[in-house]
CSV table of C-alpha atoms in Angstrom, one decimal:
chain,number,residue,atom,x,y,z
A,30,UNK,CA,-5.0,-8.7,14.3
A,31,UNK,CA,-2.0,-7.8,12.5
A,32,UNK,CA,-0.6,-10.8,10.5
A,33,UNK,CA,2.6,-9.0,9.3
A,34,UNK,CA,5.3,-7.6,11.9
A,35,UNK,CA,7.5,-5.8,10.6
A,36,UNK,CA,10.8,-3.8,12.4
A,37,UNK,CA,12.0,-1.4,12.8
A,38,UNK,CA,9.7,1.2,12.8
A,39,UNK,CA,12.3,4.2,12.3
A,40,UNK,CA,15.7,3.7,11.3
A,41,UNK,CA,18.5,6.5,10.9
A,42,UNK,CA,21.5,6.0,9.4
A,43,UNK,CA,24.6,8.1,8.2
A,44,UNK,CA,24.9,8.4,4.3
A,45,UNK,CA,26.3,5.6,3.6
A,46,UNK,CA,25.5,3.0,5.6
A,47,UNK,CA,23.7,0.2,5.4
A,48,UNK,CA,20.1,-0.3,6.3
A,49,UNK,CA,17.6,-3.8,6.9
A,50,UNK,CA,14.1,-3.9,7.4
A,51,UNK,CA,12.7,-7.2,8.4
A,52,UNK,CA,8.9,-8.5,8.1
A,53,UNK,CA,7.7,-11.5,10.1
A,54,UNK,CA,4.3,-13.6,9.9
A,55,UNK,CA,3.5,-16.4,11.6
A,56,UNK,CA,1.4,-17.5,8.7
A,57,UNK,CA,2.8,-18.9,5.7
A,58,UNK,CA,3.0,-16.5,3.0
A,59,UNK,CA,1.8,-17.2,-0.7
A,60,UNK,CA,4.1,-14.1,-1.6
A,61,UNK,CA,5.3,-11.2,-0.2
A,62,UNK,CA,6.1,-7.5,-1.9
A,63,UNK,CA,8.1,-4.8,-0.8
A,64,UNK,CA,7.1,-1.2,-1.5
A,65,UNK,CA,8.5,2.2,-0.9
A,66,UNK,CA,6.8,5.6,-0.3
A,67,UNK,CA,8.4,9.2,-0.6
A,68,UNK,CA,7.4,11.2,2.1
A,69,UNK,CA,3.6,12.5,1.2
A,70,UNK,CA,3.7,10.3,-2.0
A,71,UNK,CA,2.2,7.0,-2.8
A,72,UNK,CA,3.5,3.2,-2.5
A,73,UNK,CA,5.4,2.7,-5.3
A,74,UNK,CA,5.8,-1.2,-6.4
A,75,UNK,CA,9.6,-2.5,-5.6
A,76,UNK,CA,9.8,-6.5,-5.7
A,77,UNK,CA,8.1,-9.4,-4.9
A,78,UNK,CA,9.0,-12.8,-4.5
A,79,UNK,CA,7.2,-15.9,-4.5
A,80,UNK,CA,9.9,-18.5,-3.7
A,81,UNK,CA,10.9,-20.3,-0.5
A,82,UNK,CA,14.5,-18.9,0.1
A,83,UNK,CA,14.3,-16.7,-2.9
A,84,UNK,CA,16.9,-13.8,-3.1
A,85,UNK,CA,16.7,-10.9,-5.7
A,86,UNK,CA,19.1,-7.7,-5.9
A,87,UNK,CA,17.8,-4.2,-7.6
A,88,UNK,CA,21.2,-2.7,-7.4
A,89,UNK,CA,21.8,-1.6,-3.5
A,90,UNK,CA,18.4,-2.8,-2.9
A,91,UNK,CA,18.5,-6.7,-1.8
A,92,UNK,CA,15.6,-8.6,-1.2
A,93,UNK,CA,15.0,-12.0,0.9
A,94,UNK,CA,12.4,-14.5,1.4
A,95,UNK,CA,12.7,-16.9,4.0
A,96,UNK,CA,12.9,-20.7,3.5
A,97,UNK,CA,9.6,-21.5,5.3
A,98,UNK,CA,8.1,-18.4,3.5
A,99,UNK,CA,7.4,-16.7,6.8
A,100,UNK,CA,10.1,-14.1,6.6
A,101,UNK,CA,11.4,-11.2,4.3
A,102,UNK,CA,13.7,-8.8,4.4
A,103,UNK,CA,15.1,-6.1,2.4
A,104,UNK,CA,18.7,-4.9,2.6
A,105,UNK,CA,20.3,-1.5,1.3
A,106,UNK,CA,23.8,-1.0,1.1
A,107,UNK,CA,25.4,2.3,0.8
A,108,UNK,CA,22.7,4.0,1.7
A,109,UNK,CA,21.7,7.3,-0.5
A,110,UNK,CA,19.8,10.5,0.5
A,111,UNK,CA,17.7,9.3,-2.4
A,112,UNK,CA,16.6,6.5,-0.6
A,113,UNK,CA,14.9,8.2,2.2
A,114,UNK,CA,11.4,7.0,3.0
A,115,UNK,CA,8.8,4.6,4.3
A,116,UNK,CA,9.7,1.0,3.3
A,117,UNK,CA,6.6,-1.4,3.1
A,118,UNK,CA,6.2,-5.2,2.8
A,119,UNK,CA,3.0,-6.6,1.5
A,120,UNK,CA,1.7,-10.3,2.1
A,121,UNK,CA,-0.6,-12.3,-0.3
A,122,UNK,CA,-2.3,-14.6,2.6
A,123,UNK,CA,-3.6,-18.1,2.1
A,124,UNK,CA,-3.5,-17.0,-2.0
A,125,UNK,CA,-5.9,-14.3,-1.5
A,126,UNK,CA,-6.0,-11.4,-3.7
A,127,UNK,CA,-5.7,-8.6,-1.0
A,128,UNK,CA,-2.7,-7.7,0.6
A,129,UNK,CA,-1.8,-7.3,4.4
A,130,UNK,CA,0.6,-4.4,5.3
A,131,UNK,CA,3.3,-4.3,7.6
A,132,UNK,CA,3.5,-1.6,9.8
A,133,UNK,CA,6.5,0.2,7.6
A,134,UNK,CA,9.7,0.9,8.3
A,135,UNK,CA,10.8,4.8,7.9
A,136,UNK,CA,14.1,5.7,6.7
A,137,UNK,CA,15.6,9.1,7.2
A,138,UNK,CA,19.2,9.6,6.4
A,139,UNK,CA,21.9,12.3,7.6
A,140,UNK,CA,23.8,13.5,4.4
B,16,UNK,CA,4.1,1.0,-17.2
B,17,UNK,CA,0.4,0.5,-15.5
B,18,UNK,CA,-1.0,4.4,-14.5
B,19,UNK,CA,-3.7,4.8,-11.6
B,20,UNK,CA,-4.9,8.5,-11.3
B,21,UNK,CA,-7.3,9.4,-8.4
B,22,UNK,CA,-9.3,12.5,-7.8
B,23,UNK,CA,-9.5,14.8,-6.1
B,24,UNK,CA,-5.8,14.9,-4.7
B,25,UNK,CA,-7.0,17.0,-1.6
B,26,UNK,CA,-10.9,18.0,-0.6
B,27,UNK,CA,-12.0,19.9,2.4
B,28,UNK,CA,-15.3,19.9,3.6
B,29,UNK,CA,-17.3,21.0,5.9
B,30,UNK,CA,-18.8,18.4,8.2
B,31,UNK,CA,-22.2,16.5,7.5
B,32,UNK,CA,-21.3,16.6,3.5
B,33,UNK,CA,-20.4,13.6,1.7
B,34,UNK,CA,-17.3,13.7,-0.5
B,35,UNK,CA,-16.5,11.1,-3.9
B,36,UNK,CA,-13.0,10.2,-4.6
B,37,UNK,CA,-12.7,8.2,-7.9
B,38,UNK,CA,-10.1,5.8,-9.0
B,39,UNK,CA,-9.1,5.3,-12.9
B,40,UNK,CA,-6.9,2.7,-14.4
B,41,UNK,CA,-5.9,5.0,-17.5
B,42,UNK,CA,-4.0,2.2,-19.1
B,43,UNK,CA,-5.1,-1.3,-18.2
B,44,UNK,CA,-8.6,-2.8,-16.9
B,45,UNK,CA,-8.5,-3.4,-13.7
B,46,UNK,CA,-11.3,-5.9,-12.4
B,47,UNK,CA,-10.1,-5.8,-8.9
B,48,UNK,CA,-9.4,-2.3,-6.9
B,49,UNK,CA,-8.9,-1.8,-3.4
B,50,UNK,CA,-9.3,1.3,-1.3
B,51,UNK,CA,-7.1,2.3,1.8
B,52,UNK,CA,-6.9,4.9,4.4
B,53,UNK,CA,-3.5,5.7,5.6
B,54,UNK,CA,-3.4,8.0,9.0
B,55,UNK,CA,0.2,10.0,9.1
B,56,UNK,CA,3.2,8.1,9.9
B,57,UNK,CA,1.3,4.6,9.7
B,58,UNK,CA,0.8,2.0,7.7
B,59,UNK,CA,-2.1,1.0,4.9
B,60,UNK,CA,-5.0,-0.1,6.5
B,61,UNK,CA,-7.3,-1.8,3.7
B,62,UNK,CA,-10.6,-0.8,3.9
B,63,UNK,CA,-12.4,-2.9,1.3
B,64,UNK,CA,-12.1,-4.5,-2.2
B,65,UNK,CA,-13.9,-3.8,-4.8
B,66,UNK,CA,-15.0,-6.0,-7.4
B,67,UNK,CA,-16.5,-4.8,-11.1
B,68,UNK,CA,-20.2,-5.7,-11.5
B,69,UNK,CA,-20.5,-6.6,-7.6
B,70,UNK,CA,-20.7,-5.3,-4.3
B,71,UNK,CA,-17.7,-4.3,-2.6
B,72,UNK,CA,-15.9,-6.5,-0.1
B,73,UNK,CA,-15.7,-4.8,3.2
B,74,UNK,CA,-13.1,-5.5,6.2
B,75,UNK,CA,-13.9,-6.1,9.6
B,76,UNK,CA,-14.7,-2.4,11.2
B,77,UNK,CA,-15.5,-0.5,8.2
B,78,UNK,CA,-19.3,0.8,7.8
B,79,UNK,CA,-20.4,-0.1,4.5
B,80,UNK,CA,-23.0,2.4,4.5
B,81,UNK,CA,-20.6,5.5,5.9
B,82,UNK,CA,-18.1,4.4,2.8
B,83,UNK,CA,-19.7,4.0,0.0
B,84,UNK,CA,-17.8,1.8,-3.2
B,85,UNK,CA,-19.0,1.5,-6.7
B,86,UNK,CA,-16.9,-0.3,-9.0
B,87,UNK,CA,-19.0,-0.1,-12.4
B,88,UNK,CA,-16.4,-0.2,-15.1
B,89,UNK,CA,-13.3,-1.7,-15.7
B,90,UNK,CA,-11.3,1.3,-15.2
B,91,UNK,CA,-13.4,3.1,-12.5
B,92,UNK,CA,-14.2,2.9,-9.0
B,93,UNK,CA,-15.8,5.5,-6.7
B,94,UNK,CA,-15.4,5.7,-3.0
B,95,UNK,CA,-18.0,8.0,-1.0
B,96,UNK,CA,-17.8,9.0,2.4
B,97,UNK,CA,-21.3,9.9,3.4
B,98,UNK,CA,-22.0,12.4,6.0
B,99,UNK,CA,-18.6,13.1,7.1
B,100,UNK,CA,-17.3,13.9,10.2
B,101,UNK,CA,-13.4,15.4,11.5
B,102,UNK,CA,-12.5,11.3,12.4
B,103,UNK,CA,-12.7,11.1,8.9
B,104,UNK,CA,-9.9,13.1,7.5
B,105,UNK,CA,-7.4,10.7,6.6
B,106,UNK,CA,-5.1,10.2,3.2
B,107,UNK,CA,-7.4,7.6,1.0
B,108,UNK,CA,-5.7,5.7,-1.3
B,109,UNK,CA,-6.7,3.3,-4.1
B,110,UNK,CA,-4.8,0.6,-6.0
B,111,UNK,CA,-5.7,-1.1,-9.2
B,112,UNK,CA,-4.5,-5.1,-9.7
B,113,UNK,CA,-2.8,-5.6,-12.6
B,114,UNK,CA,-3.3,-8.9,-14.2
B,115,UNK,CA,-1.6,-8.5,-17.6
B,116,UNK,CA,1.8,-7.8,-16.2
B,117,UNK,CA,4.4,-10.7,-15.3
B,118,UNK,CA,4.2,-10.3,-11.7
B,119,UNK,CA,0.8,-11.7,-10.0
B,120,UNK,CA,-1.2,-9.6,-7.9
B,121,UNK,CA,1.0,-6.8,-8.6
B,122,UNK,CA,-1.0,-3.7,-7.4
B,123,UNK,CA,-0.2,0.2,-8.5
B,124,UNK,CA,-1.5,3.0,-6.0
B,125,UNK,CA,-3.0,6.3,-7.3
B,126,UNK,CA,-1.7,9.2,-5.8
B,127,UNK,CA,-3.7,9.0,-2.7
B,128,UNK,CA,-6.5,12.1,-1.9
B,129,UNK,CA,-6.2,13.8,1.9
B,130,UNK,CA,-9.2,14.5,3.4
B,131,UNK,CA,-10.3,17.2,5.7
B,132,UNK,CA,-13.3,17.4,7.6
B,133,UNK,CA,-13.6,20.7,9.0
């Protein structure tokens, strides 16, 4: 079954405001990465954090990881029409090599 | 920065034929690859991982022999659908781990190759 929740699904906001996708496991979490993908494009590689209660910041872009490493979220403020698309989180499980997908969170933006 | 190129971006077939995507790592050896099928508007559902010099690692659901994976170099990996059918069409994607870059089990995607079974 799915071992990463992840909410919403669809979000849409005014240009502007501010946006939060969370991701949820019930498993503890060797790492977690956050990806984003441009409508008919591929993931592209955003973050990933490792540490319990780790917090990282790409300029409106703010990432989370919770203290018992079973939570994440990522935070955009100000959002641009540039950041429209399909925001991913990706879980390293137990230290294995693959990742586990959550069920993405799509972005669309009024200008 | 670490390049993954996949071909063919889009293939339509006719249905009963078998269809090869490949996977490159132009930059960087990539021991590890890992192929996914995306539907639209959903998430990556990982299909299997395959390993250079062995047999690919297949998840639960996924028929081995109707997706065929051959990982025989460093910077290539095949994935075949054999006889395909219209439940096939799907966006296939691969990824390449990168182990030489600072962040572990960092993975880049190729662009992804949609599928059409006619």
């Amino acid at each position: 079954g799915q071992q990463v929740m992840q909410i919403p699904q669809y979000q849409h906001v005014q240009e502007g405001e501010d946006f939060t996708t969370y991701c949820n496991s019930s498993t503890t979490l060797s790492n977690i990465q956050w990806y984003k993908q441009r409508p008919g494009g591929h993931p592209v590689f955003l973050i990933q954090l490792v540490k319990s209660g780790e917090v990282k910041k790409q300029k409106r872009l703010t990432f989370q990881f919770g203290e018992a490493k079973k939570n994440s979220s990522l935070h955009i403020t100000a959002t641009q029409t540039t950041d429209v698309g399909t925001y991913f989180c990706a879980a390293s499980i137990q230290g294995a090599q693959k990742l586990v997908f959550g069920q993405g969170t799509r972005l669309t933006i009024n200008p | 920065g670490a390049v993954v190129s996949q071909h063919p971006s889009r293939v339509i077939c006719k249905s009963g034929t078998s269809v090869k995507i490949e996977c490159r790592s132009l930059d960087f050896q990539a021991t590890t690859m890992f192929w996914y099928r995306q539907f639209p508007k959903k998430s990556l559902m990982l299909m299997a991982t395959s390993n250079e010099g062995s047999k690919a690692t297949y998840e639960q659901g996924v028929e081995k022999d109707k997706f065929l994976i051959n990982h025989a170099s460093l910077t290539l990996s095949t994935l075949t659908v054999t006889s395909a059918h219209p439940e096939d069409s799907s966006f296939y994607i691969c990824s390449a781990r990168y182990y030489a870059g600072p962040v572990y089990n960092e993975q880049f995607f190729g662009p992804g190759t949609r599928l059409t079974v006619l």
